Amino acid sequence: MLYVTTLHRSSSWLVEAFATDSASRVYVTEVVGVTAGLSALRDEVFDAVVVFHEPGVLDALDFVEGLRTGGHDEPMIVLGAQPPQVFEALVYEVGADAYCSLKQTTTRCLLWEFARAIRRFEVVRENRRLQEAERQRLASEHSEAERLLTEQRKLLTELEAIDAGEFDAPEGLAGALAAEVTTSRAPLPPMLISHYRDLLQTYVVMGSGNLTEEMTKLADVLVDAGITAHQVMQLHVEVLEGMIDGLGRRSARHVMNRADLLVLEVAVHLAEGYRQRWQAKRYTSSQRLLPGFDEADLLSPGCRSFDQP
């Protein structure tokens, strides 16, 4: 340990006290004055620092406060002749780990104060290491999320040539969407973006399997409006980008994983919706011609087809 003292308080008594206690071996480096203490801390590494407070000669409070302000986090203990009831709170306020009064403390108590201070120092340093590792992990996750979003934007660029095609505008919400969406390059309606954002936020919390009814309704609206897979991906990337940017220091991996599941589920529902519509148009319920009847004869003047009322 480093012992910062004055000319009137050498470390010989402290060394003798530690030598008589067989619980541990303490090596003491003695320096006199603030300047010598700062030089010793700059040149060497110590497990603990003990400062003797002598009013008018060596102000331990100013010394400890200056060290803490300068970034020193070594365990620091103040020794003094003042009663603990008077001086202890002031010592804690400047950042010291403990105050020991020469009139009331023992060698064993002083060793335990060292042990607690060193343990606190180790815990604080470990917490800082874990916090830095967590910051690096979150930064790595956000970087990975940005990379995945870049890949998805490239996919959208490759799909730019695919048009939505012609469709009839139905009524209701799907009709409103269809009126605004004419091609895959057209901007998506704000109400659709807002609805998908709410769905994604809920999906991130609840996960797959809990929003089956909502997914079915969304797929019906998308199919009725003629929304293409390209537009669904465009919608997904636009909403996901805003959500990732708003995460700050929070984890992005969980959001990206749930978002990937959501867009996959939406794509499956969309494909199934279009398949069902195609099947319905392919297999109509109109009356077929009976054997021996020719379609031209049925359409001749005076004859009506079975499709006509």
Coordinates of C-alpha atoms in Angstrom, one line a residue:
M1 CA 0.0 0.0 0.0
L2 CA 1.0 3.6 -0.4
Y3 CA 1.1 5.6 2.8
V4 CA 0.9 9.4 2.3
T5 CA 1.9 11.2 5.5
T6 CA 3.7 14.1 7.0
L7 CA 7.1 14.5 8.6
H8 CA 5.5 14.0 12.0
R9 CA 3.8 10.7 11.2
S10 CA 6.2 8.1 9.8
S11 CA 5.1 4.7 8.8
S12 CA 7.2 2.8 11.3
W13 CA 4.3 2.4 13.7
L14 CA 2.0 1.2 10.9
V15 CA 4.6 -1.3 9.7
E16 CA 5.1 -2.7 13.2
A17 CA 1.3 -3.0 13.6
F18 CA 0.9 -5.0 10.4
A19 CA 4.0 -7.2 11.3
T20 CA 2.4 -8.3 14.6
D21 CA -0.7 -9.5 12.8
S22 CA -0.2 -12.8 11.0
A23 CA -3.5 -12.6 9.0
S24 CA -1.8 -11.0 6.0
R25 CA 1.4 -9.5 4.8
V26 CA 1.3 -5.8 4.0
Y27 CA 4.1 -4.0 2.2
V28 CA 4.1 -0.2 2.9
T29 CA 5.6 2.5 0.7
E30 CA 5.9 5.7 2.6
V31 CA 5.9 9.2 0.9
V32 CA 5.8 12.6 2.5
G33 CA 3.4 15.2 1.1
V34 CA 0.9 15.6 -1.7
T35 CA 3.5 16.0 -4.5
A36 CA 5.4 12.9 -3.5
G37 CA 2.1 11.0 -3.3
L38 CA 1.1 12.0 -6.8
S39 CA 4.5 11.1 -8.2
A40 CA 4.3 7.6 -6.6
L41 CA 0.8 6.9 -8.0
R42 CA 2.0 8.0 -11.4
D43 CA 5.0 5.6 -11.4
E44 CA 3.7 2.6 -9.6
V45 CA 0.5 0.6 -9.0
F46 CA -0.7 0.1 -5.5
D47 CA -3.5 -2.1 -4.0
A48 CA -4.6 0.6 -1.6
V49 CA -3.8 4.2 -0.6
V50 CA -3.7 5.4 3.0
V51 CA -3.7 9.2 3.6
F52 CA -3.0 10.6 7.1
H53 CA -5.0 13.7 7.7
E54 CA -3.2 16.4 9.7
P55 CA -5.1 19.8 9.7
G56 CA -2.9 22.6 8.4
V57 CA -0.2 20.3 7.1
L58 CA -1.8 17.6 5.0
D59 CA -5.5 17.9 4.0
A60 CA -6.5 14.3 3.2
L61 CA -10.0 15.4 2.0
D62 CA -8.5 17.7 -0.7
F63 CA -6.0 15.1 -1.7
V64 CA -8.5 12.3 -2.1
E65 CA -11.0 14.5 -3.9
G66 CA -8.3 15.6 -6.3
L67 CA -7.3 12.0 -7.0
R68 CA -10.9 10.9 -7.7
T69 CA -11.4 13.9 -10.0
G70 CA -8.3 13.0 -11.9
G71 CA -9.6 9.5 -12.5
H72 CA -7.8 7.5 -9.8
D73 CA -10.1 4.7 -8.6
E74 CA -7.7 2.9 -6.2
P75 CA -9.0 2.0 -2.7
M76 CA -8.4 4.9 -0.4
I77 CA -8.5 5.1 3.4
V78 CA -8.1 8.1 5.5
L79 CA -6.4 8.0 8.9
G80 CA -6.8 10.7 11.5
A81 CA -7.1 11.7 15.1
Q82 CA -10.6 13.1 14.8
P83 CA -13.6 11.1 16.0
P84 CA -15.5 9.2 13.3
Q85 CA -18.8 10.8 14.1
V86 CA -17.3 14.2 13.1
F87 CA -15.1 13.2 10.1
E88 CA -16.5 10.0 8.6
A89 CA -19.3 11.6 6.5
L90 CA -16.8 14.2 5.0
V91 CA -14.5 11.4 4.0
Y92 CA -17.2 9.5 2.2
E93 CA -18.3 12.7 0.4
V94 CA -14.9 13.2 -1.3
G95 CA -14.8 9.6 -2.5
A96 CA -12.7 7.8 0.1
D97 CA -13.7 4.2 1.0
A98 CA -13.3 4.5 4.8
Y99 CA -12.1 6.6 7.7
C100 CA -10.2 5.1 10.6
S101 CA -9.6 7.0 13.8
L102 CA -6.3 6.3 15.5
K103 CA -8.0 6.4 18.9
Q104 CA -10.6 3.8 18.1
T105 CA -9.4 1.4 15.4
T106 CA -7.3 -1.7 15.7
T107 CA -4.9 -3.4 13.3
R108 CA -7.4 -6.1 12.4
C109 CA -10.2 -3.5 11.8
L110 CA -7.8 -1.6 9.5
L111 CA -7.1 -4.8 7.6
W112 CA -10.8 -5.4 7.1
E113 CA -11.3 -1.9 5.9
F114 CA -8.5 -2.6 3.3
A115 CA -10.3 -5.9 2.3
R116 CA -13.7 -4.1 1.8
A117 CA -12.1 -1.2 -0.1
I118 CA -10.2 -3.6 -2.4
R119 CA -13.3 -5.7 -3.0
R120 CA -15.3 -2.6 -3.9
F121 CA -12.6 -1.5 -6.3
E122 CA -12.6 -5.0 -8.0
V123 CA -16.4 -4.9 -8.3
V124 CA -16.4 -1.4 -9.8
R125 CA -13.8 -2.3 -12.3
E126 CA -15.6 -5.5 -13.2
N127 CA -18.9 -3.6 -13.7
R128 CA -17.1 -1.1 -16.0
R129 CA -15.7 -4.0 -18.0
L130 CA -19.1 -5.6 -18.3
Q131 CA -20.7 -2.2 -19.3
E132 CA -18.1 -1.7 -22.0
A133 CA -18.6 -5.3 -23.3
E134 CA -22.4 -4.6 -23.3
R135 CA -21.9 -1.4 -25.3
Q136 CA -19.7 -3.2 -27.8
R137 CA -22.3 -6.0 -28.1
L138 CA -25.1 -3.6 -28.7
A139 CA -23.0 -1.7 -31.2
S140 CA -22.2 -4.9 -33.0
E141 CA -25.9 -5.8 -33.1
H142 CA -26.9 -2.4 -34.5
S143 CA -24.2 -2.8 -37.1
E144 CA -25.5 -6.3 -38.0
A145 CA -29.0 -4.9 -38.2
E146 CA -27.9 -2.1 -40.5
R147 CA -26.1 -4.7 -42.7
L148 CA -29.3 -6.8 -43.0
L149 CA -31.4 -3.7 -43.8
T150 CA -28.9 -2.9 -46.5
E151 CA -29.3 -6.4 -48.0
Q152 CA -33.1 -6.0 -47.9
R153 CA -32.8 -2.6 -49.6
K154 CA -30.7 -4.3 -52.3
L155 CA -33.5 -6.9 -52.7
L156 CA -36.0 -4.1 -53.2
T157 CA -33.8 -2.5 -55.9
E158 CA -33.7 -5.8 -57.7
L159 CA -37.6 -6.0 -57.6
E160 CA -38.1 -2.5 -58.8
A161 CA -38.9 -3.7 -62.3
I162 CA -41.8 -5.8 -61.1
D163 CA -45.1 -3.9 -61.5
A164 CA -48.2 -4.4 -59.5
G165 CA -50.4 -4.9 -62.6
E166 CA -54.0 -3.9 -63.3
F167 CA -56.8 -4.5 -60.7
D168 CA -60.4 -3.5 -60.0
A169 CA -60.7 -1.2 -57.0
P170 CA -63.0 -2.8 -54.4
E171 CA -64.8 -1.0 -51.6
G172 CA -63.8 -0.1 -48.1
L173 CA -60.3 -0.1 -46.8
A174 CA -59.0 -2.2 -49.6
G175 CA -60.6 0.2 -52.1
A176 CA -58.9 3.2 -50.4
L177 CA -55.5 1.3 -50.7
A178 CA -56.1 0.4 -54.3
A179 CA -56.9 4.0 -55.2
E180 CA -53.5 5.0 -53.9
V181 CA -51.4 2.1 -55.0
T182 CA -51.2 1.7 -58.7
T183 CA -47.7 0.3 -59.3
S184 CA -44.9 -1.2 -57.2
R185 CA -43.1 2.1 -57.2
A186 CA -45.9 4.2 -55.9
P187 CA -45.7 5.5 -52.3
L188 CA -47.5 3.4 -49.7
P189 CA -50.5 4.8 -48.0
P190 CA -49.8 6.3 -44.5
M191 CA -52.6 4.3 -42.9
L192 CA -51.1 1.1 -44.1
I193 CA -47.6 2.1 -42.8
S194 CA -49.1 3.0 -39.4
H195 CA -51.0 -0.2 -39.2
Y196 CA -48.0 -2.3 -40.1
R197 CA -45.9 -0.4 -37.5
D198 CA -48.4 -1.2 -34.8
L199 CA -48.4 -4.8 -35.9
L200 CA -44.6 -5.1 -35.9
Q201 CA -44.4 -3.6 -32.4
T202 CA -47.0 -6.0 -31.1
Y203 CA -45.3 -8.9 -32.9
V204 CA -41.9 -8.1 -31.3
V205 CA -43.5 -8.4 -27.9
M206 CA -45.9 -11.3 -28.4
G207 CA -44.2 -13.3 -31.1
S208 CA -45.6 -15.7 -33.7
G209 CA -48.8 -17.6 -33.1
N210 CA -50.5 -14.9 -31.1
L211 CA -51.7 -12.7 -33.9
T212 CA -53.3 -15.2 -36.3
E213 CA -56.5 -13.3 -36.7
E214 CA -54.8 -10.0 -37.3
M215 CA -52.5 -11.6 -39.9
T216 CA -55.4 -13.0 -41.7
K217 CA -57.2 -9.7 -41.8
L218 CA -54.1 -7.9 -43.0
A219 CA -53.6 -10.5 -45.8
D220 CA -57.2 -10.0 -46.9
V221 CA -56.7 -6.2 -47.1
L222 CA -53.5 -6.6 -49.0
V223 CA -54.9 -9.0 -51.5
D224 CA -58.0 -6.9 -52.0
A225 CA -55.9 -3.8 -52.7
G226 CA -53.6 -5.7 -55.1
I227 CA -50.5 -5.2 -52.9
T228 CA -47.5 -7.0 -54.4
A229 CA -44.7 -8.9 -52.5
H230 CA -42.4 -6.1 -53.6
Q231 CA -44.6 -3.5 -51.9
V232 CA -44.9 -5.7 -48.7
M233 CA -41.1 -5.8 -48.5
Q234 CA -40.9 -2.1 -49.2
L235 CA -43.4 -1.5 -46.3
H236 CA -41.5 -3.8 -44.0
V237 CA -38.1 -2.2 -44.6
E238 CA -39.5 1.3 -44.2
V239 CA -41.1 0.5 -40.8
L240 CA -38.2 -1.6 -39.6
E241 CA -35.7 1.1 -40.3
G242 CA -37.6 3.6 -38.2
M243 CA -37.9 1.1 -35.3
I244 CA -34.1 0.2 -35.4
D245 CA -33.2 3.9 -35.4
G246 CA -35.4 4.5 -32.3
L247 CA -33.8 1.7 -30.3
G248 CA -30.8 3.7 -29.2
R249 CA -28.7 1.5 -26.9
R250 CA -31.2 -1.3 -26.6
S251 CA -30.8 -4.6 -28.3
A252 CA -31.5 -4.9 -32.0
R253 CA -31.1 -8.6 -32.4
H254 CA -34.4 -9.5 -30.9
V255 CA -36.2 -7.0 -33.0
M256 CA -34.6 -8.1 -36.2
N257 CA -35.4 -11.8 -35.5
R258 CA -39.0 -11.1 -34.8
A259 CA -39.2 -8.7 -37.8
D260 CA -37.9 -11.5 -40.1
L261 CA -40.5 -13.9 -38.8
L262 CA -43.2 -11.3 -39.3
V263 CA -42.4 -10.5 -42.9
L264 CA -42.1 -14.2 -43.7
E265 CA -45.5 -14.8 -42.2
V266 CA -47.1 -11.9 -44.0
A267 CA -45.5 -13.1 -47.3
V268 CA -47.0 -16.6 -46.7
H269 CA -50.5 -15.2 -46.0
L270 CA -50.2 -12.9 -49.0
A271 CA -49.2 -15.8 -51.3
E272 CA -52.0 -18.0 -49.9
G273 CA -54.5 -15.2 -50.4
Y274 CA -53.6 -14.7 -54.0
R275 CA -53.7 -18.5 -54.6
Q276 CA -57.2 -18.7 -53.2
R277 CA -58.3 -15.8 -55.4
W278 CA -56.8 -17.5 -58.4
Q279 CA -58.4 -20.8 -57.6
A280 CA -61.8 -19.1 -57.2
K281 CA -61.5 -17.5 -60.7
R282 CA -60.2 -20.6 -62.3
Y283 CA -63.0 -22.9 -61.1
T284 CA -66.1 -20.9 -61.7
S285 CA -69.6 -22.1 -60.8
S286 CA -71.1 -21.3 -64.3
Q287 CA -73.2 -24.0 -66.0
R288 CA -71.1 -26.1 -68.5
L289 CA -72.6 -27.2 -71.9
L290 CA -74.2 -30.6 -72.1
P291 CA -72.9 -33.2 -74.6
G292 CA -74.2 -32.6 -78.2
F293 CA -74.7 -28.9 -77.8
D294 CA -72.6 -26.5 -79.7
E295 CA -71.7 -23.1 -78.2
A296 CA -72.3 -21.3 -81.5
D297 CA -75.8 -22.6 -81.7
L298 CA -76.5 -21.5 -78.2
L299 CA -75.3 -18.0 -79.0
S300 CA -77.3 -17.7 -82.2
P301 CA -80.3 -15.3 -82.3
G302 CA -83.2 -16.6 -80.3
C303 CA -81.0 -18.6 -78.0
R304 CA -79.5 -17.5 -74.7
S305 CA -76.4 -19.0 -72.9
F306 CA -76.8 -20.6 -69.5
D307 CA -74.7 -17.8 -68.1
Q308 CA -77.4 -15.3 -69.0
P309 CA -80.4 -14.8 -66.8

